[in-house]
Amino acid sequence: MADGQSEDAKVQWARELLNTPWRDDPAATVVGARRLIELGPPYVAEAVDQIRLRVLTNHHLGMSIRIEGARLLAGLGGKHVEYAAYGLRLMISEYRGYVEPSDNMDAAKELAGLGPAHVAEAAWELRRQIRTSDAERWDRAHGALYLADLRGPGVMPEPPSEWDFPVYGAFQDRAGRHEFEQRWVEGWGTVRGEPGQPLWHMSFGHRASDEGTLVVSTWRGLGSYWHGTNGPLDARRDAAIDSQVGALSLAFPRDAVTGRAEEDFWRAGAPLSDWPQSWPTLAITVNDDRVEFRIRRLGDAWAAVAQLGPLAIGVYGRGCELGDHSLFSVSRAYTSPGLTVPCL
């Protein structure tokens, strides 16, 4: 429509698009909704209702159109962000007879993009998609590429002030070559990312003066809940996946200009189903005990995982070696640089 047309004509045209049957033009509802929203607050509710009713829940539409509808809602802020999150959750769980696995993962990436409060839930879903038995090699690498970006200082909200299970971190290596100048909460999450569920894992990042990076994650088996079993085996699987993805994120970092070296990342990330039982072993000290880790090299980084009773410990790093370090139980104050007695 021409810019000189009256507001009434613009509204009429937007409504015609908004109410176009999806079989005639799958994208028309989203285009019409955007035009109505641009016309101002009086038309927002009408646009929102149609996006919620005719786009987010319509599995006949392409995933890109549904995701665009979710973005449109999220851009309105407030309660509309939760509407967008609801729609994206439907897409994440969409029956794979309708969509490709990569589409489910695209929706999980968009969920994380809604803000820090949604990162843990999106990461949970991406890990679940990656370790689904029918996931192809490149589907796993696709999910790993997204999961790699959901880490680092400040990506998630502050974690709970206390936790009710042992959580591990690292200190300066035995030879004194890697003194950690920075520590941060790398990530944490509950079961399915839901606030009311018990804490599922906690991760600490460490950076040394020589730019060496080490990240330690503790995962616990929780037993059976309404959404399924999350026991020690599930903890180890998630620890293995998350540590490998973390190692890939270090080996193939995202550049602000060129992006991530995606082809190399995908090639290295495709075999994520490789079970840690086949990795070489390395024993290190955890508290005062020697614990056997399984370790895998990924580019110039590495990932390692160990079972410690109902807990699983995942570690990954670059520019330093796991064998140079010991792990200890740590307290909430561990993120403060310079602490010398952080053991519980």
XYZ file of C-alpha atoms in Angstrom:
344
model
C 0.000 0.000 0.000
C 1.201 3.522 -0.722
C 2.472 5.636 2.163
C -0.062 8.353 1.377
C -3.090 6.174 2.051
C -5.348 6.815 5.015
C -5.012 4.936 8.258
C -8.365 3.238 7.642
C -7.117 1.855 4.325
C -3.902 0.618 5.934
C -5.846 -1.083 8.722
C -8.169 -2.741 6.217
C -5.264 -4.043 4.167
C -3.470 -5.345 7.262
C -6.634 -7.151 8.400
C -7.084 -8.752 5.002
C -3.576 -10.155 5.282
C -4.123 -11.135 8.895
C -7.167 -13.214 8.012
C -5.824 -14.822 4.831
C -6.202 -18.634 5.016
C -2.825 -20.240 5.576
C -3.286 -22.502 2.560
C -3.493 -19.413 0.313
C -0.480 -17.651 1.813
C 1.272 -19.225 4.834
C 3.139 -16.029 5.746
C 0.226 -13.589 5.359
C -0.955 -13.695 8.995
C 2.466 -12.731 10.309
C 2.823 -9.937 7.720
C -0.632 -8.587 8.558
C 0.045 -8.769 12.294
C 3.289 -6.824 11.890
C 1.502 -4.113 9.909
C -1.236 -3.802 12.514
C 1.312 -3.535 15.319
C 3.137 -0.800 13.403
C -0.144 1.156 13.237
C -0.133 1.567 16.998
C -1.447 0.287 20.360
C -5.164 0.129 19.389
C -4.394 -2.765 17.031
C -1.858 -4.746 19.045
C -4.321 -7.031 20.860
C -5.963 -8.041 17.576
C -2.601 -8.893 16.027
C -1.461 -10.821 19.090
C -4.633 -12.907 19.215
C -4.243 -13.993 15.596
C -0.566 -14.870 16.002
C -1.342 -16.966 19.071
C -4.342 -18.730 17.508
C -3.296 -19.150 13.882
C 0.493 -19.191 13.772
C 2.165 -20.514 16.919
C -0.031 -23.617 17.127
C -0.314 -24.415 13.406
C 2.082 -27.262 12.617
C 1.185 -26.998 8.934
C 3.161 -23.779 8.686
C 6.889 -23.805 8.130
C 8.927 -23.492 11.307
C 10.528 -20.268 10.089
C 7.111 -18.590 9.858
C 6.105 -19.762 13.328
C 9.409 -18.597 14.781
C 8.917 -15.208 13.117
C 5.521 -14.996 14.812
C 7.140 -15.740 18.172
C 9.752 -13.045 17.549
C 7.008 -10.565 16.738
C 5.295 -11.273 20.063
C 8.551 -11.193 22.030
C 9.357 -7.780 20.565
C 6.263 -6.384 22.291
C 7.758 -7.195 25.709
C 5.915 -7.871 28.961
C 3.447 -10.738 28.983
C 3.926 -11.197 25.253
C 7.362 -12.699 25.881
C 5.677 -15.537 27.756
C 3.236 -16.002 24.872
C 6.243 -16.337 22.595
C 7.891 -18.790 24.988
C 4.747 -20.939 25.066
C 4.666 -21.098 21.275
C 8.341 -21.960 21.052
C 7.907 -24.771 23.580
C 5.260 -26.263 21.303
C 7.690 -26.084 18.391
C 10.523 -27.646 20.388
C 8.309 -30.636 21.172
C 6.753 -30.834 17.694
C 6.340 -34.382 16.444
C 9.239 -35.154 14.143
C 6.901 -36.574 11.557
C 5.952 -32.938 10.890
C 9.350 -31.241 11.146
C 13.048 -31.961 10.902
C 15.043 -32.327 14.156
C 16.972 -29.188 13.228
C 13.648 -27.290 13.319
C 13.069 -28.361 16.917
C 16.572 -27.138 17.710
C 15.961 -23.827 15.923
C 12.993 -23.258 18.231
C 15.137 -24.031 21.287
C 17.704 -21.478 20.124
C 14.940 -18.874 19.809
C 13.712 -19.714 23.301
C 17.171 -18.951 24.697
C 17.133 -15.679 22.782
C 14.116 -14.482 24.789
C 16.442 -13.662 27.681
C 18.612 -15.124 30.451
C 15.634 -16.583 32.317
C 15.015 -18.972 29.402
C 18.603 -20.110 28.781
C 18.620 -23.081 31.178
C 15.382 -24.456 29.736
C 16.637 -24.056 26.166
C 19.944 -25.734 27.043
C 18.062 -28.644 28.614
C 16.001 -29.078 25.466
C 19.045 -28.874 23.184
C 20.853 -31.548 25.195
C 17.745 -33.722 25.037
C 17.547 -33.292 21.256
C 21.259 -34.035 20.833
C 21.073 -37.294 22.757
C 17.826 -38.508 21.163
C 18.509 -41.978 19.795
C 17.235 -41.170 16.290
C 19.254 -37.947 15.918
C 21.551 -38.009 12.885
C 25.206 -36.984 13.136
C 24.663 -33.573 11.620
C 21.528 -32.968 13.666
C 23.626 -33.433 16.786
C 26.223 -31.028 15.446
C 23.458 -28.521 14.623
C 22.235 -28.592 18.220
C 25.779 -28.444 19.558
C 26.421 -25.274 17.574
C 23.497 -23.599 19.354
C 24.344 -25.042 22.762
C 27.912 -23.743 22.445
C 26.662 -20.157 22.607
C 24.734 -20.691 25.861
C 27.743 -20.395 28.156
C 30.108 -17.839 29.598
C 29.952 -15.151 32.298
C 26.609 -13.391 32.559
C 24.713 -15.556 30.080
C 22.301 -16.772 32.775
C 20.728 -15.150 35.834
C 22.495 -15.450 39.170
C 22.209 -19.012 40.553
C 20.598 -19.898 43.875
C 22.533 -18.675 46.891
C 22.877 -22.232 48.224
C 22.891 -25.752 46.860
C 22.255 -29.057 48.572
C 24.817 -31.289 46.829
C 28.623 -31.200 46.378
C 29.720 -28.842 43.602
C 33.298 -28.928 42.336
C 35.818 -26.359 41.142
C 39.554 -26.125 40.475
C 42.517 -24.230 41.880
C 45.974 -23.286 40.708
C 47.695 -26.301 39.228
C 50.314 -28.177 41.205
C 53.247 -26.631 39.337
C 51.912 -23.108 39.821
C 51.786 -22.435 36.084
C 48.061 -21.726 35.800
C 46.941 -19.256 38.445
C 43.284 -18.501 37.952
C 42.714 -14.753 37.782
C 39.012 -15.006 37.002
C 36.236 -17.341 38.141
C 32.599 -17.169 37.176
C 29.379 -19.153 37.192
C 29.439 -20.716 33.733
C 25.933 -22.152 33.911
C 23.376 -23.905 36.045
C 19.951 -25.404 35.638
C 17.063 -27.317 37.098
C 15.257 -30.298 35.628
C 13.755 -29.158 32.309
C 14.786 -25.625 33.238
C 11.720 -25.269 35.471
C 12.182 -23.016 38.522
C 10.210 -25.265 40.862
C 12.385 -28.310 40.223
C 15.610 -29.274 42.070
C 18.955 -27.957 40.878
C 20.299 -30.365 38.233
C 23.787 -29.012 37.591
C 26.212 -26.209 38.403
C 29.250 -25.105 36.368
C 32.219 -22.893 37.238
C 34.552 -21.314 34.706
C 38.185 -20.485 35.425
C 40.601 -18.377 33.384
C 44.337 -18.236 34.036
C 46.791 -15.417 33.471
C 48.163 -17.238 30.418
C 44.642 -17.382 28.894
C 44.184 -21.038 29.778
C 40.498 -21.850 30.370
C 39.041 -24.626 32.523
C 35.325 -25.233 33.169
C 34.089 -27.691 35.806
C 30.470 -28.876 35.943
C 28.776 -31.024 38.570
C 25.607 -32.946 37.677
C 23.546 -35.046 40.053
C 21.173 -37.943 39.667
C 17.776 -36.918 40.995
C 15.697 -40.062 40.758
C 12.241 -40.201 39.194
C 9.978 -37.186 38.598
C 6.730 -36.644 36.737
C 8.612 -35.907 33.514
C 10.752 -39.021 33.635
C 13.853 -40.417 35.278
C 16.887 -38.212 35.839
C 19.321 -40.575 37.508
C 23.120 -40.929 37.575
C 23.247 -42.275 34.011
C 21.322 -39.240 32.725
C 23.656 -36.978 34.693
C 26.686 -38.584 33.050
C 25.163 -38.319 29.588
C 24.436 -34.622 30.048
C 27.878 -34.033 31.565
C 29.503 -35.729 28.563
C 27.471 -33.778 25.998
C 27.881 -30.425 27.728
C 31.621 -30.867 28.208
C 32.183 -31.840 24.585
C 30.162 -28.877 23.367
C 32.085 -26.614 25.722
C 35.384 -27.918 24.358
C 34.149 -27.286 20.819
C 33.205 -23.726 21.769
C 36.809 -23.141 22.890
C 38.417 -24.932 19.944
C 36.246 -23.118 17.384
C 35.425 -19.763 19.005
C 32.879 -17.365 17.557
C 34.487 -14.321 15.996
C 32.530 -11.044 16.129
C 33.142 -10.477 12.404
C 33.366 -13.891 10.755
C 31.221 -15.946 13.166
C 32.191 -19.453 14.281
C 34.241 -21.778 12.107
C 31.039 -23.716 11.484
C 32.296 -26.331 9.038
C 35.105 -27.380 11.381
C 32.759 -27.218 14.363
C 30.177 -29.438 12.656
C 32.793 -31.969 11.594
C 34.173 -32.248 15.125
C 30.752 -32.107 16.797
C 28.992 -34.726 14.704
C 30.190 -37.797 16.703
C 28.656 -36.568 20.001
C 27.036 -39.958 20.485
C 30.482 -41.464 20.994
C 30.079 -42.898 24.491
C 32.761 -41.855 27.029
C 33.433 -45.511 27.831
C 35.587 -45.600 24.710
C 37.690 -42.550 25.659
C 41.182 -42.892 27.183
C 41.382 -42.615 30.968
C 43.141 -40.105 33.214
C 43.081 -40.144 37.030
C 43.106 -36.861 38.968
C 42.441 -35.909 42.598
C 38.882 -34.944 43.536
C 38.889 -33.744 47.127
C 41.337 -36.300 48.559
C 40.460 -39.246 46.312
C 41.827 -40.332 42.950
C 39.022 -40.414 40.368
C 39.278 -41.846 36.881
C 38.094 -39.504 34.120
C 37.449 -40.369 30.512
C 38.979 -37.726 28.266
C 38.499 -36.806 24.613
C 40.453 -34.348 22.430
C 38.461 -31.934 20.263
C 40.649 -29.691 18.127
C 43.093 -28.007 20.504
C 40.653 -28.398 23.415
C 39.550 -31.417 25.450
C 36.532 -32.733 27.354
C 36.439 -35.174 30.272
C 33.777 -36.876 32.370
C 33.725 -39.042 35.501
C 31.119 -40.742 37.678
C 31.302 -40.058 41.405
C 28.469 -42.006 43.049
C 25.181 -40.276 42.116
C 27.170 -37.330 40.730
C 28.803 -36.844 37.357
C 31.625 -34.381 36.833
C 32.251 -32.847 33.431
C 35.345 -30.788 32.696
C 36.595 -29.088 29.563
C 39.480 -26.798 28.805
C 41.941 -25.257 26.420
C 45.450 -23.963 27.045
C 45.811 -26.105 30.181
C 45.683 -29.809 30.948
C 43.290 -31.666 33.227
C 46.115 -33.716 34.693
C 47.710 -30.541 36.102
C 44.732 -29.819 38.367
C 42.863 -31.154 41.362
C 39.152 -30.585 42.002
C 37.564 -29.641 45.317
C 34.092 -29.066 46.710
C 33.427 -25.336 46.668
C 31.075 -22.856 48.291
C 28.882 -20.111 46.824
C 31.670 -17.577 47.430
C 33.986 -19.449 45.073
C 33.386 -16.984 42.230
C 35.290 -14.281 44.115
C 38.848 -14.033 42.699
C 41.677 -14.513 45.157
C 39.934 -16.881 47.522
C 42.386 -19.337 49.000
C 40.120 -21.472 51.215
C 36.965 -22.189 49.208
C 36.548 -25.812 50.284
C 33.363 -26.732 52.128
